[in-house]
Coordinates of C-alpha atoms in Angstrom, one line a residue:
Chain A
M24 CA 146.3 181.5 24.2
A25 CA 144.2 178.4 24.5
G26 CA 143.1 179.8 28.0
W27 CA 142.0 183.1 26.6
L28 CA 140.2 181.3 23.8
D29 CA 138.4 179.1 26.4
G30 CA 137.4 182.2 28.2
H31 CA 136.1 184.1 25.3
L32 CA 135.0 181.2 23.3
V33 CA 131.0 182.3 23.5
G34 CA 132.3 185.7 22.6
V35 CA 134.0 184.5 19.5
V36 CA 131.3 182.3 18.4
D37 CA 128.9 185.0 19.1
G38 CA 131.0 187.1 16.7
I39 CA 131.0 184.6 14.0
A40 CA 127.2 184.4 14.3
F41 CA 127.0 188.2 14.3
G42 CA 129.4 188.5 11.4
L43 CA 127.5 186.1 9.4
L44 CA 124.5 187.9 10.0
L45 CA 126.1 191.2 8.8
F46 CA 127.3 189.2 5.9
T47 CA 123.6 188.2 4.8
I48 CA 122.7 191.8 5.1
A49 CA 125.7 193.5 3.7
V50 CA 126.4 191.5 0.8
G51 CA 123.1 192.9 -1.0
L52 CA 124.3 196.5 -0.3
S53 CA 127.7 195.9 -1.8
L54 CA 126.3 193.9 -4.9
V55 CA 124.0 196.5 -5.5
F56 CA 126.4 199.3 -5.3
G57 CA 129.2 197.6 -6.8
M58 CA 127.5 195.9 -9.7
M59 CA 124.5 198.3 -10.4
D60 CA 126.1 201.5 -9.2
V61 CA 123.0 202.2 -7.0
L62 CA 123.6 203.6 -3.8
N63 CA 120.6 202.1 -1.4
L64 CA 120.5 203.7 2.1
A65 CA 117.2 202.0 2.4
H66 CA 118.9 198.9 3.1
G67 CA 118.6 199.0 6.8
T68 CA 114.8 199.2 6.2
L69 CA 114.9 196.1 4.4
Y70 CA 116.7 194.3 7.2
L71 CA 113.7 195.6 9.5
A72 CA 111.0 194.6 7.1
G73 CA 112.3 191.1 7.3
A74 CA 112.5 191.4 11.3
Y75 CA 108.8 192.4 11.4
T76 CA 107.8 189.8 9.1
A77 CA 109.5 187.2 11.3
Y78 CA 107.7 188.9 14.1
A79 CA 104.3 188.8 12.8
L80 CA 104.5 185.3 11.4
S81 CA 106.6 183.7 14.1
D82 CA 104.2 181.2 15.9
G83 CA 106.9 179.2 17.6
T84 CA 107.1 176.1 15.3
L85 CA 109.6 175.3 12.3
P86 CA 106.8 175.9 9.7
G87 CA 106.4 179.1 11.0
L88 CA 109.9 180.2 10.7
L89 CA 109.7 178.7 7.1
L90 CA 106.5 180.4 6.3
A91 CA 108.4 183.8 7.5
L92 CA 111.3 182.9 5.4
A93 CA 109.1 182.7 2.4
A94 CA 107.2 185.8 3.1
G95 CA 110.4 187.7 4.0
A96 CA 112.0 186.5 0.8
L97 CA 109.2 187.7 -1.0
V98 CA 108.8 191.0 0.7
G99 CA 112.6 191.4 0.0
A100 CA 112.3 190.8 -3.8
L101 CA 109.3 193.2 -4.4
G102 CA 111.0 195.8 -2.2
G103 CA 114.2 195.4 -4.6
A104 CA 112.0 195.5 -7.5
V105 CA 110.4 198.7 -6.3
L106 CA 113.7 200.2 -5.4
T107 CA 115.0 199.7 -9.0
L108 CA 112.0 201.2 -10.2
L109 CA 112.2 204.3 -8.2
T110 CA 116.1 204.7 -8.8
Q111 CA 116.3 203.9 -12.5
P112 CA 115.1 207.5 -13.6
L113 CA 118.1 208.9 -11.3
A114 CA 120.6 206.7 -12.4
R115 CA 122.1 209.4 -14.6
R116 CA 122.1 212.0 -11.9
G117 CA 124.5 210.8 -9.8
H118 CA 124.7 209.2 -6.2
L119 CA 123.6 212.1 -4.1
D120 CA 120.3 212.1 -5.6
Q121 CA 120.1 208.3 -4.9
A122 CA 121.2 209.0 -1.2
V123 CA 118.3 211.6 -0.8
L124 CA 115.5 209.4 -2.4
T125 CA 116.5 206.3 -0.6
L126 CA 116.9 208.2 2.8
G127 CA 113.6 209.6 2.1
I128 CA 112.0 206.0 1.7
T129 CA 113.9 205.0 5.0
F130 CA 112.0 207.9 6.7
I131 CA 108.5 206.9 5.4
V132 CA 108.7 203.2 5.9
A133 CA 110.4 203.7 9.6
D134 CA 107.2 205.8 10.2
L135 CA 104.8 203.3 8.7
F136 CA 106.4 200.6 10.8
A137 CA 106.1 202.7 13.9
A138 CA 102.5 203.3 13.5
A139 CA 101.9 199.4 12.8
F140 CA 104.1 198.0 15.6
G141 CA 104.7 200.8 18.1
G142 CA 107.9 202.4 19.4
E143 CA 109.6 199.6 21.3
V144 CA 111.8 196.9 20.4
L145 CA 109.8 193.6 19.9
P146 CA 111.4 190.6 21.5
T147 CA 111.3 187.6 18.8
D148 CA 111.9 184.1 20.1
P149 CA 113.2 181.4 17.8
P150 CA 111.0 178.3 17.0
T151 CA 110.7 176.0 20.3
P152 CA 112.7 173.2 18.9
L153 CA 115.5 175.6 18.5
R154 CA 115.0 177.7 21.9
G155 CA 117.3 175.6 24.2
T156 CA 121.0 175.5 24.8
V157 CA 123.6 173.2 23.7
D158 CA 127.0 172.3 25.4
L159 CA 130.0 173.8 23.4
L160 CA 133.4 172.7 25.0
G161 CA 132.0 172.9 28.3
H162 CA 129.9 176.2 27.6
T163 CA 126.3 176.5 27.2
Y164 CA 125.4 178.1 23.8
P165 CA 121.9 179.1 22.4
T166 CA 121.0 176.4 20.0
Y167 CA 119.5 179.0 17.7
R168 CA 122.7 180.6 17.0
L169 CA 124.6 177.6 16.2
V170 CA 121.9 176.8 13.6
F171 CA 122.0 180.3 12.4
I172 CA 125.9 180.0 11.8
A173 CA 125.2 177.0 9.9
V174 CA 122.2 178.5 7.8
A175 CA 124.2 181.6 7.2
A176 CA 127.3 179.8 5.9
C177 CA 125.3 178.0 3.5
L178 CA 123.7 181.1 2.5
A179 CA 127.4 182.6 2.1
V180 CA 128.6 179.5 -0.2
L181 CA 125.6 179.8 -2.2
V182 CA 125.8 183.5 -3.0
H183 CA 129.6 183.0 -3.5
L184 CA 129.2 180.0 -6.3
L185 CA 126.1 182.2 -8.0
F186 CA 128.0 185.3 -8.5
E187 CA 131.6 183.5 -9.2
R188 CA 131.1 180.1 -10.4
S189 CA 127.7 180.1 -12.3
S190 CA 127.2 181.3 -16.0
L191 CA 124.6 183.6 -14.4
G192 CA 127.3 185.3 -12.0
A193 CA 129.3 185.5 -15.2
L194 CA 126.5 187.3 -17.1
V195 CA 126.0 189.8 -14.2
R196 CA 129.7 190.5 -14.1
A197 CA 129.8 190.9 -17.8
T198 CA 127.1 193.6 -17.3
V199 CA 129.2 195.4 -14.9
A200 CA 132.2 195.3 -17.3
D201 CA 130.7 196.3 -20.4
R202 CA 126.8 196.9 -20.6
D203 CA 126.5 197.5 -24.3
M204 CA 128.4 194.5 -25.2
V205 CA 126.1 192.4 -23.2
R206 CA 123.2 194.2 -24.6
A207 CA 124.8 193.3 -28.3
Q208 CA 124.3 189.7 -27.4
G209 CA 120.8 190.2 -27.1
V210 CA 120.6 190.1 -23.3
D211 CA 117.6 192.3 -21.8
I212 CA 120.0 194.4 -19.4
R213 CA 116.9 195.5 -17.3
K214 CA 116.3 192.0 -16.4
V215 CA 119.8 191.7 -14.8
L216 CA 119.5 194.8 -13.0
Y217 CA 115.9 193.9 -11.4
G218 CA 117.4 190.4 -10.8
V219 CA 120.6 191.7 -8.9
F220 CA 118.5 194.4 -6.8
A221 CA 115.8 191.8 -5.9
L222 CA 118.2 189.4 -5.1
G223 CA 120.1 191.7 -2.7
A224 CA 117.4 192.9 -0.8
A225 CA 115.8 189.4 -0.4
L226 CA 119.3 188.6 1.1
A227 CA 118.8 191.6 3.5
T228 CA 115.1 190.6 4.4
V229 CA 115.9 187.1 4.9
G230 CA 118.6 188.3 7.1
G231 CA 115.8 190.1 9.0
V232 CA 113.8 187.2 9.6
L233 CA 116.7 184.8 10.7
G234 CA 118.4 187.6 12.7
A235 CA 115.2 189.0 14.3
P236 CA 116.1 186.9 17.5
I237 CA 119.6 188.0 17.7
L238 CA 119.0 191.8 16.4
G239 CA 115.0 192.2 17.0
P240 CA 113.0 194.8 15.2
G241 CA 112.2 198.0 16.3
P242 CA 112.5 202.0 15.8
G243 CA 116.4 202.9 15.2
V244 CA 117.4 199.4 14.2
D245 CA 117.3 200.1 10.5
E246 CA 119.8 202.7 11.1
S247 CA 122.2 200.8 13.0
V248 CA 121.9 197.8 10.6
L249 CA 122.6 200.4 7.5
V250 CA 125.7 201.8 9.6
L251 CA 126.9 198.5 10.1
S252 CA 126.4 197.3 6.7
L253 CA 128.2 200.2 5.3
V254 CA 131.2 199.7 7.8
V255 CA 131.2 196.0 6.4
V256 CA 131.3 197.0 2.8
V257 CA 133.7 199.8 3.0
V258 CA 136.3 197.7 5.1
G259 CA 135.6 194.6 2.9
G260 CA 135.6 196.3 -0.7
L261 CA 132.7 197.5 -2.9
G262 CA 131.1 195.0 -4.9
S263 CA 133.0 191.7 -3.8
V264 CA 131.5 188.8 -2.3
R265 CA 134.5 187.6 -0.5
G266 CA 135.3 191.2 0.8
A267 CA 131.8 191.3 2.5
L268 CA 132.4 188.1 4.1
A269 CA 135.8 189.1 5.4
G270 CA 134.4 192.4 6.3
A271 CA 131.5 191.3 8.0
L272 CA 133.4 188.6 10.2
L273 CA 135.9 191.2 11.1
V274 CA 133.2 193.6 12.1
G275 CA 131.3 190.8 13.7
Q276 CA 134.3 190.0 15.8
V277 CA 135.2 193.7 17.0
Q278 CA 131.6 194.4 17.8
T279 CA 131.1 191.3 20.3
L280 CA 134.6 190.8 21.8
G281 CA 135.2 194.6 21.8
V282 CA 131.9 195.0 23.8
A283 CA 133.1 192.0 26.0
L284 CA 136.6 193.1 26.5
L285 CA 136.5 197.0 26.6
P286 CA 132.9 197.9 26.8
Q287 CA 133.7 201.7 27.1
Y288 CA 135.5 202.1 24.0
A289 CA 133.3 199.7 21.7
P290 CA 132.0 202.4 19.6
F291 CA 135.8 203.7 19.0
L292 CA 136.9 200.2 18.4
L293 CA 134.7 199.9 15.4
F294 CA 135.9 203.4 14.0
G295 CA 139.9 202.2 14.7
T296 CA 139.2 199.1 12.9
M297 CA 138.0 200.9 10.1
L298 CA 140.8 203.6 10.1
L299 CA 143.4 200.7 10.4
V300 CA 142.1 198.8 7.4
L301 CA 141.8 201.6 5.1
V302 CA 145.3 203.0 6.1
V303 CA 146.7 199.6 5.1
R304 CA 144.3 198.8 2.0
P305 CA 142.5 202.1 0.8
H306 CA 140.1 199.6 -1.4
G307 CA 139.2 197.4 1.4
L308 CA 140.1 193.8 2.2
V309 CA 139.2 192.3 -0.9
P310 CA 138.4 194.9 -3.5
S311 CA 136.2 193.9 -6.5
A312 CA 138.0 192.0 -9.4
V313 CA 135.2 193.5 -11.7
R314 CA 135.9 197.1 -10.9
T315 CA 139.1 198.5 -9.8
Chain B
M27 CA 111.1 237.6 -13.9
S28 CA 113.4 238.9 -11.6
T29 CA 115.4 241.8 -11.6
P30 CA 119.1 241.7 -10.4
G31 CA 117.9 243.8 -7.3
T32 CA 115.2 241.2 -6.3
P33 CA 117.3 238.9 -4.2
R34 CA 118.4 242.0 -2.3
V35 CA 115.1 243.1 -1.7
V36 CA 114.1 239.5 -0.5
G37 CA 117.1 239.4 1.4
A38 CA 116.3 242.7 3.4
L39 CA 112.7 241.7 4.0
V40 CA 113.6 238.5 5.5
L41 CA 116.2 240.0 7.5
L42 CA 113.7 242.8 8.9
G43 CA 111.2 240.1 9.5
L44 CA 113.7 238.1 11.6
A45 CA 114.8 241.3 13.6
L46 CA 111.2 242.1 14.2
A47 CA 110.0 238.6 15.0
P48 CA 110.2 238.8 18.9
F49 CA 107.9 241.7 18.7
L50 CA 105.4 240.1 16.7
L51 CA 105.6 236.5 17.3
G52 CA 104.9 234.3 20.4
S53 CA 107.5 232.8 22.3
Y54 CA 107.5 229.5 20.8
A55 CA 107.5 230.7 17.2
V56 CA 110.4 232.8 18.2
A57 CA 112.3 230.1 19.5
T58 CA 111.5 227.9 16.2
L59 CA 112.9 230.7 14.2
S60 CA 116.1 230.4 16.5
R61 CA 116.3 227.0 16.0
I62 CA 116.0 227.4 12.2
L63 CA 118.9 229.9 12.0
V64 CA 120.9 227.3 14.1
F65 CA 120.1 224.5 11.8
A66 CA 120.7 226.8 8.5
L67 CA 124.2 227.3 10.0
L68 CA 124.7 223.5 10.3
A69 CA 123.3 223.1 6.7
L70 CA 126.0 225.8 5.6
S71 CA 128.6 223.7 7.3
V72 CA 127.5 220.8 5.0
N73 CA 127.2 222.9 2.0
L74 CA 131.2 223.8 2.5
L75 CA 131.9 220.2 2.0
T76 CA 129.0 218.8 0.1
G77 CA 128.2 222.0 -2.3
W78 CA 131.2 223.6 -2.6
T79 CA 133.9 220.8 -2.5
G80 CA 131.7 217.8 -3.9
L81 CA 132.2 215.7 -0.7
P82 CA 128.8 214.4 0.3
T83 CA 129.0 214.1 4.4
L84 CA 126.0 212.4 6.5
G85 CA 128.4 213.0 9.6
Q86 CA 128.0 216.7 10.2
S87 CA 125.9 215.9 13.3
A88 CA 129.0 214.5 14.8
Y89 CA 130.7 218.0 15.1
F90 CA 127.3 219.5 15.8
G91 CA 127.1 217.3 19.0
V92 CA 130.7 217.8 19.9
G93 CA 130.1 221.5 20.1
A94 CA 126.5 221.2 21.6
Y95 CA 128.3 219.0 24.2
T96 CA 131.0 221.2 24.8
A97 CA 129.2 224.4 25.2
A98 CA 127.0 222.8 27.7
I99 CA 129.8 221.4 29.9
V100 CA 131.4 224.9 29.6
A101 CA 128.3 226.8 30.5
K102 CA 127.8 224.6 33.4
N103 CA 131.1 224.4 34.8
L104 CA 133.1 227.5 33.5
T105 CA 131.2 230.5 32.0
D106 CA 128.0 231.6 30.9
V107 CA 129.3 233.8 28.4
G108 CA 128.1 232.8 25.1
P109 CA 131.0 233.7 22.7
L110 CA 133.4 232.2 25.1
Q111 CA 131.3 229.0 24.9
L112 CA 131.1 229.3 21.1
L113 CA 134.9 229.7 20.3
I114 CA 135.7 226.7 22.6
A115 CA 133.0 224.6 21.1
A116 CA 134.3 225.5 17.6
A117 CA 137.8 225.0 18.4
V118 CA 137.0 221.4 20.0
S119 CA 135.0 220.4 17.1
A120 CA 137.8 221.4 14.7
L121 CA 140.1 219.3 16.9
V122 CA 138.0 216.2 16.8
A123 CA 137.7 216.8 12.8
V124 CA 141.4 216.5 12.5
P125 CA 141.9 212.7 13.2
T126 CA 138.5 211.9 11.7
G127 CA 138.8 214.1 8.6
W128 CA 142.2 212.7 7.8
L129 CA 140.5 209.4 7.3
A130 CA 137.5 210.7 5.7
V131 CA 139.5 212.9 2.9
R132 CA 141.1 209.8 1.8
A133 CA 137.9 208.8 0.2
R134 CA 135.8 210.6 -2.2
G135 CA 132.1 209.9 -3.3
V136 CA 130.4 207.4 -1.7
V137 CA 132.9 206.0 0.5
F138 CA 133.3 209.6 1.8
L139 CA 129.6 209.4 2.7
M140 CA 129.9 206.2 4.4
L141 CA 132.8 207.0 6.2
T142 CA 131.0 210.2 7.6
L143 CA 128.2 208.3 8.3
A144 CA 130.2 205.9 10.4
I145 CA 131.9 208.9 12.2
G146 CA 128.3 210.5 13.1
E147 CA 127.1 207.1 14.3
I148 CA 130.3 206.7 16.6
V149 CA 129.8 210.0 18.0
H150 CA 126.0 209.3 18.7
S151 CA 126.8 206.2 20.4
A152 CA 129.7 207.9 22.4
A153 CA 126.9 210.3 23.3
V154 CA 124.6 207.8 24.5
N155 CA 127.5 205.7 26.4
W156 CA 129.9 208.2 28.1
K157 CA 127.6 208.9 31.0
P158 CA 129.9 210.7 33.4
V159 CA 130.6 213.3 30.6
T160 CA 127.5 213.3 28.5
G161 CA 124.8 212.1 31.0
G162 CA 123.8 209.4 28.5
T163 CA 120.1 209.3 27.2
D164 CA 119.0 211.5 29.7
G165 CA 121.4 214.3 28.3
L166 CA 122.6 217.5 30.1
S167 CA 120.1 220.0 31.7
G168 CA 120.0 222.7 33.8
I169 CA 122.2 224.8 31.6
P170 CA 122.2 228.5 32.7
P171 CA 120.6 231.2 30.1
V172 CA 123.4 232.6 28.0
V173 CA 125.2 235.7 28.4
P174 CA 126.0 237.6 25.3
L175 CA 128.7 239.8 26.6
P176 CA 130.5 240.0 29.8
G177 CA 129.1 242.5 31.8
L178 CA 125.7 242.1 30.1
P179 CA 122.8 240.5 32.0
A180 CA 121.9 236.8 31.0
L181 CA 119.2 236.3 28.5
E182 CA 116.3 234.6 30.0
L183 CA 113.6 235.2 27.3
D184 CA 113.4 233.4 24.2
G185 CA 113.2 236.9 22.3
L186 CA 116.4 238.1 23.5
V187 CA 118.2 234.6 22.8
H188 CA 116.7 235.2 19.5
F189 CA 118.7 238.5 18.9
Y190 CA 121.9 236.8 20.2
V191 CA 121.4 233.7 17.8
L192 CA 120.6 235.9 14.9
A193 CA 123.6 238.1 15.7
V194 CA 126.1 235.4 15.5
F195 CA 124.3 234.0 12.5
L196 CA 124.6 237.1 10.6
L197 CA 128.4 237.1 11.4
L198 CA 129.0 233.4 10.4
L199 CA 127.1 233.8 7.2
A200 CA 129.2 236.9 6.2
A201 CA 132.3 234.9 6.9
V202 CA 131.1 231.8 4.9
T203 CA 130.1 234.3 2.0
R204 CA 133.1 236.0 2.2
L205 CA 135.1 232.7 1.9
G206 CA 133.3 231.6 -1.0
A207 CA 135.0 234.5 -2.8
T208 CA 138.6 233.7 -1.6
P209 CA 141.0 231.9 -4.1
F210 CA 140.7 229.0 -1.2
G211 CA 136.9 229.0 -1.9
L212 CA 137.5 228.7 -5.6
A213 CA 139.8 225.9 -5.1
L214 CA 137.4 223.9 -3.4
R215 CA 134.9 224.4 -6.4
G216 CA 137.8 223.4 -8.5
I217 CA 138.3 220.1 -6.4
R218 CA 134.7 219.6 -6.9
D219 CA 134.6 219.9 -10.6
N220 CA 137.9 218.4 -11.5
E221 CA 140.1 217.1 -8.9
P222 CA 142.9 215.5 -11.0
R223 CA 143.3 218.8 -12.9
M224 CA 143.6 220.6 -9.6
K225 CA 146.1 218.3 -8.7
A226 CA 147.8 218.6 -11.9
I227 CA 148.3 222.4 -11.6
G228 CA 149.8 221.9 -8.2
H229 CA 147.1 222.3 -5.6
P230 CA 147.5 220.0 -2.8
T231 CA 143.8 218.9 -3.0
R232 CA 143.8 216.6 0.1
R233 CA 145.4 219.1 2.2
Y234 CA 142.6 221.3 1.0
A235 CA 139.8 218.9 1.6
L236 CA 141.1 218.3 5.2
T237 CA 141.3 222.0 5.8
V238 CA 137.6 222.6 4.8
Y239 CA 136.6 219.4 6.6
C240 CA 137.8 221.0 9.7
G241 CA 136.5 224.7 9.2
A242 CA 133.1 222.9 8.4
A243 CA 133.5 221.1 11.8
A244 CA 134.2 224.4 13.6
L245 CA 131.1 226.1 11.8
A246 CA 129.1 223.0 12.8
G247 CA 130.3 223.1 16.5
A248 CA 129.5 226.9 16.8
A249 CA 126.0 225.8 15.6
G250 CA 126.0 223.3 18.2
S251 CA 126.7 226.0 20.8
L252 CA 124.0 228.1 19.6
W253 CA 121.8 225.3 19.9
V254 CA 122.6 224.9 23.7
S255 CA 121.9 228.7 23.9
V256 CA 118.4 228.0 22.6
Q257 CA 117.6 224.9 24.2
R258 CA 119.5 225.0 27.4
F259 CA 119.4 221.1 27.0
V260 CA 121.4 218.7 25.1
S261 CA 120.9 215.1 24.3
P262 CA 122.1 212.4 22.1
G263 CA 119.2 213.0 19.7
D264 CA 120.9 216.3 18.7
A265 CA 124.1 214.3 17.5
G266 CA 122.0 211.7 15.8
F267 CA 121.6 210.6 12.0
E268 CA 118.3 212.3 11.4
I269 CA 120.0 215.7 12.0
A270 CA 122.8 214.9 9.6
A271 CA 120.4 213.8 7.1
L272 CA 118.3 216.8 7.2
A273 CA 121.4 219.1 6.9
L274 CA 122.3 217.3 3.9
L275 CA 119.1 217.3 2.2
A276 CA 119.0 221.2 2.9
V277 CA 122.0 221.6 0.7
V278 CA 120.6 219.2 -1.9
I279 CA 117.3 221.0 -2.2
G280 CA 119.2 224.1 -1.9
G281 CA 120.9 223.3 -5.0
A282 CA 124.2 224.0 -6.5
G283 CA 126.3 225.2 -3.5
S284 CA 124.3 228.2 -3.1
I285 CA 124.2 230.1 0.4
R286 CA 120.8 231.6 0.0
G287 CA 119.0 228.2 -1.4
T288 CA 120.6 226.2 1.6
C289 CA 119.3 228.5 4.1
A290 CA 116.0 228.6 2.4
A291 CA 116.0 224.7 2.2
A292 CA 117.1 224.8 5.9
A293 CA 113.9 226.9 6.9
L294 CA 111.5 224.6 4.7
I295 CA 112.6 221.4 6.1
W296 CA 112.7 222.6 9.8
L297 CA 109.0 224.1 9.3
T298 CA 108.1 220.5 7.6
R299 CA 109.2 218.7 10.6
D300 CA 108.1 220.8 13.6
H301 CA 105.0 222.4 12.4
L302 CA 103.2 220.6 9.6
G303 CA 104.1 217.5 11.9
N304 CA 102.2 219.3 14.8
L305 CA 99.1 219.9 12.6
E306 CA 96.2 217.8 13.9
A307 CA 95.5 215.7 10.6
V308 CA 99.2 214.5 10.7
A309 CA 100.0 214.6 14.2
G310 CA 103.3 212.9 15.2
R311 CA 103.9 211.8 11.5
G312 CA 106.7 214.3 10.9
P313 CA 109.0 211.4 9.7
L314 CA 106.6 210.5 7.0
L315 CA 106.1 214.1 5.9
L316 CA 109.9 214.5 5.7
G317 CA 110.4 211.4 3.8
L318 CA 107.7 212.5 1.4
L319 CA 109.6 215.8 0.8
F320 CA 112.9 214.0 0.3
V321 CA 111.3 212.1 -2.4
V322 CA 109.0 214.6 -3.9
A323 CA 112.1 217.0 -4.0
V324 CA 114.6 214.7 -5.5
Y325 CA 112.3 214.0 -8.6
T326 CA 110.7 217.4 -9.1
L327 CA 114.0 219.6 -8.3
P328 CA 116.4 218.2 -10.5
R329 CA 118.0 221.9 -11.6
G330 CA 118.3 222.6 -8.1
L331 CA 120.8 219.7 -7.8
A332 CA 123.0 220.9 -10.6
G333 CA 126.8 221.0 -10.0
I334 CA 126.7 218.9 -6.7
R335 CA 126.7 215.5 -8.3
L336 CA 128.9 212.9 -6.9
P337 CA 131.4 211.4 -9.5
R338 CA 129.6 208.5 -11.4
R339 CA 132.1 206.2 -9.7
P340 CA 134.0 206.6 -6.8
N341 CA 138.0 206.5 -7.0
R342 CA 137.9 206.1 -10.8
K343 CA 140.8 207.6 -12.2
R344 CA 139.5 210.1 -14.7
T345 CA 141.3 211.1 -17.7
A346 CA 140.9 214.8 -17.8

């Protein structure tokens, strides 16, 4: 086992990095659906928006990255607010209408991006100070990915604390459980809805900014990110932060180790994992505590 | 406004137009009509699941793709007789649907949608990666022209292929229409409207769902086979997300599980994509127009959507 781990250490660490990237993206999808009951199939587009922001603003310096992060978060928060505005009239009409609306938005934005940035995948370099490699138990490993793991892990902890431990998180969960009761307490429900959607969307765009050197912007990336996020959410359990983390880490490992070990079966491994998890735990690894 | 006879008159006129098209229109326009018929069959397959049974699918392109690749391989290696290709393609698609459908019908609502989307994406990546069989991103070309029945000459011209496609389309349309009136077809609508009650009165609803899932896959596979007869080419794009999304949209715009509505919406969507997108002012902006069509349709056609809502919350136990 130790020898095997040594041989695949880089793959495992890559899997963690990819898993944490998926978590940063998918947790917003999970929360927005689990808490606000809005199905957002434009979620991959938010990642793409973040990745293009990184491409447009990255000048190879750390301040450039920070600027891109701030701009990406702003783009995401605005995108989330617009999506709330657009989906609210459809709230009573069900998920299929939300699916059609958000798919339409996906098509429109993808076309605009293609017109602005062309049809190629744009390679995005990490800032110069993070461009090298470090020694990882005898293996060389890209510095940026290690830094990414650290940053994304912090984000995961923050999101967890915000939703599970803070009074703000309690307010959001209460809104999910009993909207009328929260309204009776004098809280403006709409603010909670806008806030959750803006935060979830901003996490996806921040994921795009940070993830651009790992999964660069280009046509079709929105779609593959959406599919991976949906798999993460289904495997992890809808509307649960810890579920999204568990699902993302699992899918990350399957994707990277699967490609390394069994390249010809990689797509089927993802499906097989999903099959296995859903047969054993039909509601996902960590079902939401609020909604069962 | 309309008398009960009106739809029948409109239907007869549409049919007449479709039958006469090869004598009146150019080759490209006729091929477009054939593609619309194929796409309408795919949309009807989505209608079986989404419109009738209330299972929203974004993965029907998977079975369309499996059928298309199967037909292409059969055409190149086994036989150029179209109905044989079609039967084998439908059978293989239905077979692939057994394990994937078994997983998918465990879920309802949005989780079903997510599972089918993932299934579609996996078949798409298999089409890209399984190069020895699918030819990778290059796809499969050099497919011989289709022979409509053993002994007849191969159909080289788009107009003749159109008659073959139209004949198969009408057969399958009749079969789907007939199915809608059977007890099974009514049971599917029962699942859509109130599954717990259907279960309570003794219907094995999950088995029904799996049956219709496999049937819909066979129909999508048959459409895939026709696609190959029209295009004489198949590539991973034909098994892609866009096709699946468009087919779902056709059902949503069509409204309330209506067969006629689905076919009309399929034509509207295909024309938007291929023809409006080719107009000079908006050349190459097909996706933009389609997206706008999605958005406008969802706000302006709420009544077209009646009856095919998802349950408000998936997996919630309803007290019926």
